[in-house]
Amino acid sequence: GPKVLQIPSHQIIDMGQMVTLNCDPVSNHLYFYWYKQILGQQMEFLVNFYNGKVMEKSKLFKDQFSVERPDGSYFTLKIQPTALEDSAVYFCASSLEGLGGRYEQYFGPGTRLTVL
Amino acid sequence: AQKVTQTQTSISVMEKTTVTMDCVYETQDSSYFLFWYKQTASGEIVFLIRQDSYKKENATVGHYSLNFQKPKSSIGLIITATQIEDSAVYFCAMRDRGSALGRLHFGAGTQLIVIP
């Protein structure tokens, strides 16, 4: 099926540092998402993004988080500064259509973020 | 509020048998979309199958099928002729039309172990 790529697969950083997680969504998809999964738990929605704008975000999407996709390049999640509780696996997803909800989201392999 | 519940934390079955995984959901919306995803041991999340709430017919894709019981707010996943490679964690997810641009609500997951 369609492939979403994420770079890096694993990132270890010190608390307080900035980190950028990169996502290469499916080429013709228009809607982009980030989800967070703490080890052994269910995935939780963070944010969705369309046409250069954040459309919806959850309470997990703290002020230290930001997303962008400059000029159709990577869809990024930036955390600045990081905190210990940000340690998790972050999954990027993309879909062809978001509104109406019919089109399934395709997920990347995740980036495991470890904050020390 | 939307909620997805998977009560089975782990199921073990013999290879080549049929297994059913349960999922119940809560939503205020009359129209919604239900999905099943599989997370492999490597962490990869794979879309399996979708059910649109307005469709009465149960969705089927390959050896995956759904048991959609709308009055019970239930969407069970049935895997026939299980294979070793079906061993994974299976997540049920829901998206309703009220969710702007496709926010998914996930259940906690059911770990399936297929025994040779």
PDB file of C-alpha atoms in Angstrom:
ATOM      1  CA  GLY A   1       0.000   0.000   0.000  1.00  0.00           C
ATOM      2  CA  PRO A   2       0.947   3.675   0.072  1.00  0.00           C
ATOM      3  CA  LYS A   3       4.056   4.435   2.086  1.00  0.00           C
ATOM      4  CA  VAL A   4       4.707   7.197   4.562  1.00  0.00           C
ATOM      5  CA  LEU A   5       8.335   7.687   5.555  1.00  0.00           C
ATOM      6  CA  GLN A   6       9.657   9.100   8.811  1.00  0.00           C
ATOM      7  CA  ILE A   7      13.116  10.360   9.624  1.00  0.00           C
ATOM      8  CA  PRO A   8      14.823   9.614  11.957  1.00  0.00           C
ATOM      9  CA  SER A   9      13.632   6.284  13.290  1.00  0.00           C
ATOM     10  CA  HIS A  10      15.098   7.003  16.695  1.00  0.00           C
ATOM     11  CA  GLN A  11      16.200  10.227  18.358  1.00  0.00           C
ATOM     12  CA  ILE A  12      17.782  10.668  21.758  1.00  0.00           C
ATOM     13  CA  ILE A  13      18.101  14.176  23.142  1.00  0.00           C
ATOM     14  CA  ASP A  14      18.579  15.980  26.419  1.00  0.00           C
ATOM     15  CA  MET A  15      15.642  17.639  28.096  1.00  0.00           C
ATOM     16  CA  GLY A  16      15.287  21.261  27.036  1.00  0.00           C
ATOM     17  CA  GLN A  17      16.739  20.739  23.588  1.00  0.00           C
ATOM     18  CA  MET A  18      14.825  21.222  20.382  1.00  0.00           C
ATOM     19  CA  VAL A  19      13.907  18.297  18.148  1.00  0.00           C
ATOM     20  CA  THR A  20      12.390  18.105  14.696  1.00  0.00           C
ATOM     21  CA  LEU A  21      10.661  14.982  13.493  1.00  0.00           C
ATOM     22  CA  ASN A  22      10.324  14.610   9.752  1.00  0.00           C
ATOM     23  CA  CYS A  23       7.606  12.954   7.744  1.00  0.00           C
ATOM     24  CA  ASP A  24       7.427  12.302   4.026  1.00  0.00           C
ATOM     25  CA  PRO A  25       3.714  11.679   3.362  1.00  0.00           C
ATOM     26  CA  VAL A  26       2.167   9.819   0.449  1.00  0.00           C
ATOM     27  CA  SER A  27       2.738  11.967  -2.627  1.00  0.00           C
ATOM     28  CA  ASN A  28      -0.860  12.837  -3.579  1.00  0.00           C
ATOM     29  CA  HIS A  29      -2.216  13.092  -0.048  1.00  0.00           C
ATOM     30  CA  LEU A  30      -3.460  16.405   1.227  1.00  0.00           C
ATOM     31  CA  TYR A  31      -4.133  15.858   4.919  1.00  0.00           C
ATOM     32  CA  PHE A  32      -1.448  15.199   7.466  1.00  0.00           C
ATOM     33  CA  TYR A  33      -1.520  14.064  11.064  1.00  0.00           C
ATOM     34  CA  TRP A  34       0.694  13.408  14.054  1.00  0.00           C
ATOM     35  CA  TYR A  35      -0.126  10.862  16.736  1.00  0.00           C
ATOM     36  CA  LYS A  36       1.731  10.033  19.928  1.00  0.00           C
ATOM     37  CA  GLN A  37       2.077   6.565  21.421  1.00  0.00           C
ATOM     38  CA  ILE A  38       3.590   6.052  24.830  1.00  0.00           C
ATOM     39  CA  LEU A  39       5.049   2.568  25.236  1.00  0.00           C
ATOM     40  CA  GLY A  40       2.336  -0.062  25.565  1.00  0.00           C
ATOM     41  CA  GLN A  41      -0.505   2.418  25.278  1.00  0.00           C
ATOM     42  CA  GLN A  42      -2.924   3.421  22.576  1.00  0.00           C
ATOM     43  CA  MET A  43      -2.173   6.076  20.029  1.00  0.00           C
ATOM     44  CA  GLU A  44      -3.365   9.560  20.815  1.00  0.00           C
ATOM     45  CA  PHE A  45      -4.139  12.249  18.263  1.00  0.00           C
ATOM     46  CA  LEU A  46      -1.966  15.350  18.387  1.00  0.00           C
ATOM     47  CA  VAL A  47      -2.751  17.498  15.382  1.00  0.00           C
ATOM     48  CA  ASN A  48      -3.973  17.575  11.826  1.00  0.00           C
ATOM     49  CA  PHE A  49      -2.811  19.866   9.059  1.00  0.00           C
ATOM     50  CA  TYR A  50      -4.256  20.898   5.719  1.00  0.00           C
ATOM     51  CA  ASN A  51      -3.435  23.553   3.183  1.00  0.00           C
ATOM     52  CA  GLY A  52      -0.648  24.940   5.298  1.00  0.00           C
ATOM     53  CA  LYS A  53      -2.715  25.281   8.439  1.00  0.00           C
ATOM     54  CA  VAL A  54      -3.375  23.457  11.676  1.00  0.00           C
ATOM     55  CA  MET A  55      -7.035  22.476  11.507  1.00  0.00           C
ATOM     56  CA  GLU A  56      -7.439  20.665  14.795  1.00  0.00           C
ATOM     57  CA  LYS A  57      -5.244  19.901  17.771  1.00  0.00           C
ATOM     58  CA  SER A  58      -5.663  17.989  20.987  1.00  0.00           C
ATOM     59  CA  LYS A  59      -4.739  18.961  24.517  1.00  0.00           C
ATOM     60  CA  LEU A  60      -1.564  16.900  24.075  1.00  0.00           C
ATOM     61  CA  PHE A  61      -0.380  19.402  21.477  1.00  0.00           C
ATOM     62  CA  LYS A  62       1.339  21.721  23.897  1.00  0.00           C
ATOM     63  CA  ASP A  63       2.520  25.249  23.170  1.00  0.00           C
ATOM     64  CA  GLN A  64       6.021  23.840  22.740  1.00  0.00           C
ATOM     65  CA  PHE A  65       4.851  21.879  19.706  1.00  0.00           C
ATOM     66  CA  SER A  66       4.612  23.219  16.173  1.00  0.00           C
ATOM     67  CA  VAL A  67       4.037  21.738  12.740  1.00  0.00           C
ATOM     68  CA  GLU A  68       4.707  22.913   9.226  1.00  0.00           C
ATOM     69  CA  ARG A  69       5.191  21.721   5.694  1.00  0.00           C
ATOM     70  CA  PRO A  70       7.184  24.356   3.847  1.00  0.00           C
ATOM     71  CA  ASP A  71       6.812  24.213   0.050  1.00  0.00           C
ATOM     72  CA  GLY A  72       5.575  20.656  -0.099  1.00  0.00           C
ATOM     73  CA  SER A  73       8.648  19.234   1.534  1.00  0.00           C
ATOM     74  CA  TYR A  74       8.676  17.231   4.750  1.00  0.00           C
ATOM     75  CA  PHE A  75       5.785  17.594   7.152  1.00  0.00           C
ATOM     76  CA  THR A  76       7.549  18.318  10.424  1.00  0.00           C
ATOM     77  CA  LEU A  77       6.780  18.222  14.113  1.00  0.00           C
ATOM     78  CA  LYS A  78       9.012  20.454  16.174  1.00  0.00           C
ATOM     79  CA  ILE A  79       9.218  20.351  19.946  1.00  0.00           C
ATOM     80  CA  GLN A  80      10.996  23.240  21.624  1.00  0.00           C
ATOM     81  CA  PRO A  81      11.908  22.813  24.406  1.00  0.00           C
ATOM     82  CA  THR A  82      11.496  19.110  25.024  1.00  0.00           C
ATOM     83  CA  ALA A  83      10.373  17.641  28.334  1.00  0.00           C
ATOM     84  CA  LEU A  84      10.734  14.169  29.830  1.00  0.00           C
ATOM     85  CA  GLU A  85       7.068  13.406  29.190  1.00  0.00           C
ATOM     86  CA  ASP A  86       7.624  13.916  25.477  1.00  0.00           C
ATOM     87  CA  SER A  87       9.368  10.552  25.317  1.00  0.00           C
ATOM     88  CA  ALA A  88       7.174   8.407  23.080  1.00  0.00           C
ATOM     89  CA  VAL A  89       6.838   7.114  19.554  1.00  0.00           C
ATOM     90  CA  TYR A  90       5.475   9.723  17.189  1.00  0.00           C
ATOM     91  CA  PHE A  91       3.575   8.516  14.167  1.00  0.00           C
ATOM     92  CA  CYS A  92       2.923  10.594  11.116  1.00  0.00           C
ATOM     93  CA  ALA A  93      -0.075   9.785   8.920  1.00  0.00           C
ATOM     94  CA  SER A  94      -1.531  11.129   5.720  1.00  0.00           C
ATOM     95  CA  SER A  95      -4.795  10.739   3.869  1.00  0.00           C
ATOM     96  CA  LEU A  96      -6.241  11.738   0.553  1.00  0.00           C
ATOM     97  CA  GLU A  97      -9.305  13.287   2.083  1.00  0.00           C
ATOM     98  CA  GLY A  98      -9.966  14.300   5.640  1.00  0.00           C
ATOM     99  CA  LEU A  99     -13.307  16.043   5.679  1.00  0.00           C
ATOM    100  CA  GLY A 100     -16.107  13.519   5.606  1.00  0.00           C
ATOM    101  CA  GLY A 101     -13.803  10.936   7.060  1.00  0.00           C
ATOM    102  CA  ARG A 102     -14.006   8.277   4.381  1.00  0.00           C
ATOM    103  CA  TYR A 103     -10.420   7.977   3.357  1.00  0.00           C
ATOM    104  CA  GLU A 104      -8.200   5.915   5.555  1.00  0.00           C
ATOM    105  CA  GLN A 105      -5.030   7.285   7.046  1.00  0.00           C
ATOM    106  CA  TYR A 106      -1.730   5.665   6.190  1.00  0.00           C
ATOM    107  CA  PHE A 107       0.896   5.668   8.887  1.00  0.00           C
ATOM    108  CA  GLY A 108       4.647   5.935   8.850  1.00  0.00           C
ATOM    109  CA  PRO A 109       6.895   3.599  10.852  1.00  0.00           C
ATOM    110  CA  GLY A 110       7.219   6.074  13.698  1.00  0.00           C
ATOM    111  CA  THR A 111      10.041   7.998  15.320  1.00  0.00           C
ATOM    112  CA  ARG A 112      10.991   6.860  18.791  1.00  0.00           C
ATOM    113  CA  LEU A 113      11.898   9.955  20.788  1.00  0.00           C
ATOM    114  CA  THR A 114      13.812   9.529  24.033  1.00  0.00           C
ATOM    115  CA  VAL A 115      14.253  12.612  26.190  1.00  0.00           C
ATOM    116  CA  LEU A 116      16.895  12.248  28.886  1.00  0.00           C
TER     117      LEU A 116
ATOM    118  CA  ALA B   1     -17.389  12.347  23.624  1.00  0.00           C
ATOM    119  CA  GLN B   2     -15.996   9.732  21.323  1.00  0.00           C
ATOM    120  CA  LYS B   3     -14.551   6.604  22.858  1.00  0.00           C
ATOM    121  CA  VAL B   4     -13.301   3.283  21.533  1.00  0.00           C
ATOM    122  CA  THR B   5     -12.982   0.273  23.832  1.00  0.00           C
ATOM    123  CA  GLN B   6     -11.181  -2.987  23.245  1.00  0.00           C
ATOM    124  CA  THR B   7     -11.527  -5.200  26.287  1.00  0.00           C
ATOM    125  CA  GLN B   8      -9.436  -8.146  25.106  1.00  0.00           C
ATOM    126  CA  THR B   9      -5.823  -7.401  25.927  1.00  0.00           C
ATOM    127  CA  SER B  10      -4.419 -10.609  24.454  1.00  0.00           C
ATOM    128  CA  ILE B  11      -5.719 -13.588  22.472  1.00  0.00           C
ATOM    129  CA  SER B  12      -3.858 -16.771  21.541  1.00  0.00           C
ATOM    130  CA  VAL B  13      -5.086 -19.002  18.735  1.00  0.00           C
ATOM    131  CA  MET B  14      -3.800 -21.951  16.796  1.00  0.00           C
ATOM    132  CA  GLU B  15      -2.661 -21.344  13.260  1.00  0.00           C
ATOM    133  CA  LYS B  16      -5.308 -21.780  10.551  1.00  0.00           C
ATOM    134  CA  THR B  17      -8.214 -21.161  12.923  1.00  0.00           C
ATOM    135  CA  THR B  18     -10.614 -18.207  13.004  1.00  0.00           C
ATOM    136  CA  VAL B  19     -10.396 -15.431  15.579  1.00  0.00           C
ATOM    137  CA  THR B  20     -12.702 -12.549  16.442  1.00  0.00           C
ATOM    138  CA  MET B  21     -11.528  -9.392  18.172  1.00  0.00           C
ATOM    139  CA  ASP B  22     -14.066  -7.158  19.832  1.00  0.00           C
ATOM    140  CA  CYS B  23     -14.463  -3.407  19.715  1.00  0.00           C
ATOM    141  CA  VAL B  24     -17.232  -1.145  20.970  1.00  0.00           C
ATOM    142  CA  TYR B  25     -17.457   2.570  20.424  1.00  0.00           C
ATOM    143  CA  GLU B  26     -19.305   5.633  21.601  1.00  0.00           C
ATOM    144  CA  THR B  27     -20.245   8.582  19.455  1.00  0.00           C
ATOM    145  CA  GLN B  28     -22.960  11.187  19.288  1.00  0.00           C
ATOM    146  CA  ASP B  29     -22.757  11.357  15.527  1.00  0.00           C
ATOM    147  CA  SER B  30     -25.183   9.492  13.289  1.00  0.00           C
ATOM    148  CA  SER B  31     -22.535   9.040  10.604  1.00  0.00           C
ATOM    149  CA  TYR B  32     -19.072   7.759  11.341  1.00  0.00           C
ATOM    150  CA  PHE B  33     -16.292   5.575  10.046  1.00  0.00           C
ATOM    151  CA  LEU B  34     -14.616   2.609  11.687  1.00  0.00           C
ATOM    152  CA  PHE B  35     -11.180   1.263  10.951  1.00  0.00           C
ATOM    153  CA  TRP B  36      -8.969  -1.608  11.996  1.00  0.00           C
ATOM    154  CA  TYR B  37      -5.206  -1.289  11.975  1.00  0.00           C
ATOM    155  CA  LYS B  38      -2.484  -3.781  12.762  1.00  0.00           C
ATOM    156  CA  GLN B  39       0.765  -2.893  14.503  1.00  0.00           C
ATOM    157  CA  THR B  40       3.536  -5.375  13.828  1.00  0.00           C
ATOM    158  CA  ALA B  41       6.403  -6.274  16.127  1.00  0.00           C
ATOM    159  CA  SER B  42       8.580  -3.765  14.319  1.00  0.00           C
ATOM    160  CA  GLY B  43       6.079  -1.018  15.150  1.00  0.00           C
ATOM    161  CA  GLU B  44       4.752  -0.588  11.654  1.00  0.00           C
ATOM    162  CA  ILE B  45       1.053   0.343  11.525  1.00  0.00           C
ATOM    163  CA  VAL B  46      -0.882  -1.181   8.666  1.00  0.00           C
ATOM    164  CA  PHE B  47      -4.403  -0.260   7.600  1.00  0.00           C
ATOM    165  CA  LEU B  48      -6.558  -3.379   7.267  1.00  0.00           C
ATOM    166  CA  ILE B  49     -10.224  -2.641   6.695  1.00  0.00           C
ATOM    167  CA  ARG B  50     -12.904   0.044   6.998  1.00  0.00           C
ATOM    168  CA  GLN B  51     -16.631   0.123   7.702  1.00  0.00           C
ATOM    169  CA  ASP B  52     -18.816   3.126   6.924  1.00  0.00           C
ATOM    170  CA  SER B  53     -21.667   3.414   9.401  1.00  0.00           C
ATOM    171  CA  TYR B  54     -24.329   3.968   6.754  1.00  0.00           C
ATOM    172  CA  LYS B  55     -23.523   0.657   5.053  1.00  0.00           C
ATOM    173  CA  LYS B  56     -25.394  -2.406   6.246  1.00  0.00           C
ATOM    174  CA  GLU B  57     -23.106  -4.893   4.555  1.00  0.00           C
ATOM    175  CA  ASN B  58     -20.103  -6.061   6.534  1.00  0.00           C
ATOM    176  CA  ALA B  59     -16.820  -5.124   4.910  1.00  0.00           C
ATOM    177  CA  THR B  60     -14.483  -7.884   3.753  1.00  0.00           C
ATOM    178  CA  VAL B  61     -10.893  -7.647   2.544  1.00  0.00           C
ATOM    179  CA  GLY B  62      -8.945 -10.833   1.960  1.00  0.00           C
ATOM    180  CA  HIS B  63      -9.086 -12.937   5.102  1.00  0.00           C
ATOM    181  CA  TYR B  64     -10.297  -9.979   7.184  1.00  0.00           C
ATOM    182  CA  SER B  65     -13.978  -9.304   7.679  1.00  0.00           C
ATOM    183  CA  LEU B  66     -16.050  -7.208  10.028  1.00  0.00           C
ATOM    184  CA  ASN B  67     -19.045  -7.974  12.193  1.00  0.00           C
ATOM    185  CA  PHE B  68     -20.773  -4.602  12.344  1.00  0.00           C
ATOM    186  CA  GLN B  69     -23.643  -4.439  14.820  1.00  0.00           C
ATOM    187  CA  LYS B  70     -24.755  -0.829  14.787  1.00  0.00           C
ATOM    188  CA  PRO B  71     -27.463  -1.127  17.488  1.00  0.00           C
ATOM    189  CA  LYS B  72     -24.784  -2.473  19.838  1.00  0.00           C
ATOM    190  CA  SER B  73     -22.136   0.055  18.696  1.00  0.00           C
ATOM    191  CA  SER B  74     -19.917  -2.894  17.994  1.00  0.00           C
ATOM    192  CA  ILE B  75     -17.394  -3.582  15.230  1.00  0.00           C
ATOM    193  CA  GLY B  76     -15.655  -6.916  15.568  1.00  0.00           C
ATOM    194  CA  LEU B  77     -12.721  -7.958  13.392  1.00  0.00           C
ATOM    195  CA  ILE B  78     -12.743 -11.538  12.141  1.00  0.00           C
ATOM    196  CA  ILE B  79      -9.599 -13.154  10.787  1.00  0.00           C
ATOM    197  CA  THR B  80     -10.115 -16.487   9.081  1.00  0.00           C
ATOM    198  CA  ALA B  81      -7.394 -19.070   8.470  1.00  0.00           C
ATOM    199  CA  THR B  82      -4.945 -17.247  10.710  1.00  0.00           C
ATOM    200  CA  GLN B  83      -1.273 -17.310   9.831  1.00  0.00           C
ATOM    201  CA  ILE B  84       1.816 -16.881  11.965  1.00  0.00           C
ATOM    202  CA  GLU B  85       2.403 -13.466  10.416  1.00  0.00           C
ATOM    203  CA  ASP B  86      -0.983 -12.314  11.719  1.00  0.00           C
ATOM    204  CA  SER B  87       0.614 -12.125  15.154  1.00  0.00           C
ATOM    205  CA  ALA B  88       0.463  -8.419  16.016  1.00  0.00           C
ATOM    206  CA  VAL B  89      -1.452  -5.841  18.000  1.00  0.00           C
ATOM    207  CA  TYR B  90      -4.770  -4.910  16.438  1.00  0.00           C
ATOM    208  CA  PHE B  91      -6.265  -1.465  16.966  1.00  0.00           C
ATOM    209  CA  CYS B  92      -9.823  -0.423  16.359  1.00  0.00           C
ATOM    210  CA  ALA B  93     -10.312   3.251  15.489  1.00  0.00           C
ATOM    211  CA  MET B  94     -13.216   5.557  14.823  1.00  0.00           C
ATOM    212  CA  ARG B  95     -13.681   8.828  13.050  1.00  0.00           C
ATOM    213  CA  ASP B  96     -16.961  10.691  13.011  1.00  0.00           C
ATOM    214  CA  ARG B  97     -18.140  13.415  10.697  1.00  0.00           C
ATOM    215  CA  GLY B  98     -18.075  15.853  13.569  1.00  0.00           C
ATOM    216  CA  SER B  99     -14.332  15.481  13.833  1.00  0.00           C
ATOM    217  CA  ALA B 100     -12.741  18.134  11.713  1.00  0.00           C
ATOM    218  CA  LEU B 101     -10.507  16.630   9.099  1.00  0.00           C
ATOM    219  CA  GLY B 102     -10.175  13.121  10.227  1.00  0.00           C
ATOM    220  CA  ARG B 103      -9.089  12.845  13.844  1.00  0.00           C
ATOM    221  CA  LEU B 104      -8.946   9.145  14.758  1.00  0.00           C
ATOM    222  CA  HIS B 105      -9.858   7.795  18.179  1.00  0.00           C
ATOM    223  CA  PHE B 106      -8.063   4.552  18.927  1.00  0.00           C
ATOM    224  CA  GLY B 107      -8.790   1.674  21.260  1.00  0.00           C
ATOM    225  CA  ALA B 108      -6.125   0.243  23.537  1.00  0.00           C
ATOM    226  CA  GLY B 109      -5.410  -2.648  21.194  1.00  0.00           C
ATOM    227  CA  THR B 110      -5.617  -6.434  21.317  1.00  0.00           C
ATOM    228  CA  GLN B 111      -2.491  -8.517  21.024  1.00  0.00           C
ATOM    229  CA  LEU B 112      -3.001 -11.552  18.824  1.00  0.00           C
ATOM    230  CA  ILE B 113      -0.636 -14.487  19.174  1.00  0.00           C
ATOM    231  CA  VAL B 114      -0.897 -17.171  16.502  1.00  0.00           C
ATOM    232  CA  ILE B 115       0.591 -20.460  17.622  1.00  0.00           C
ATOM    233  CA  PRO B 116       2.015 -22.834  15.020  1.00  0.00           C
TER     234      PRO B 116
END
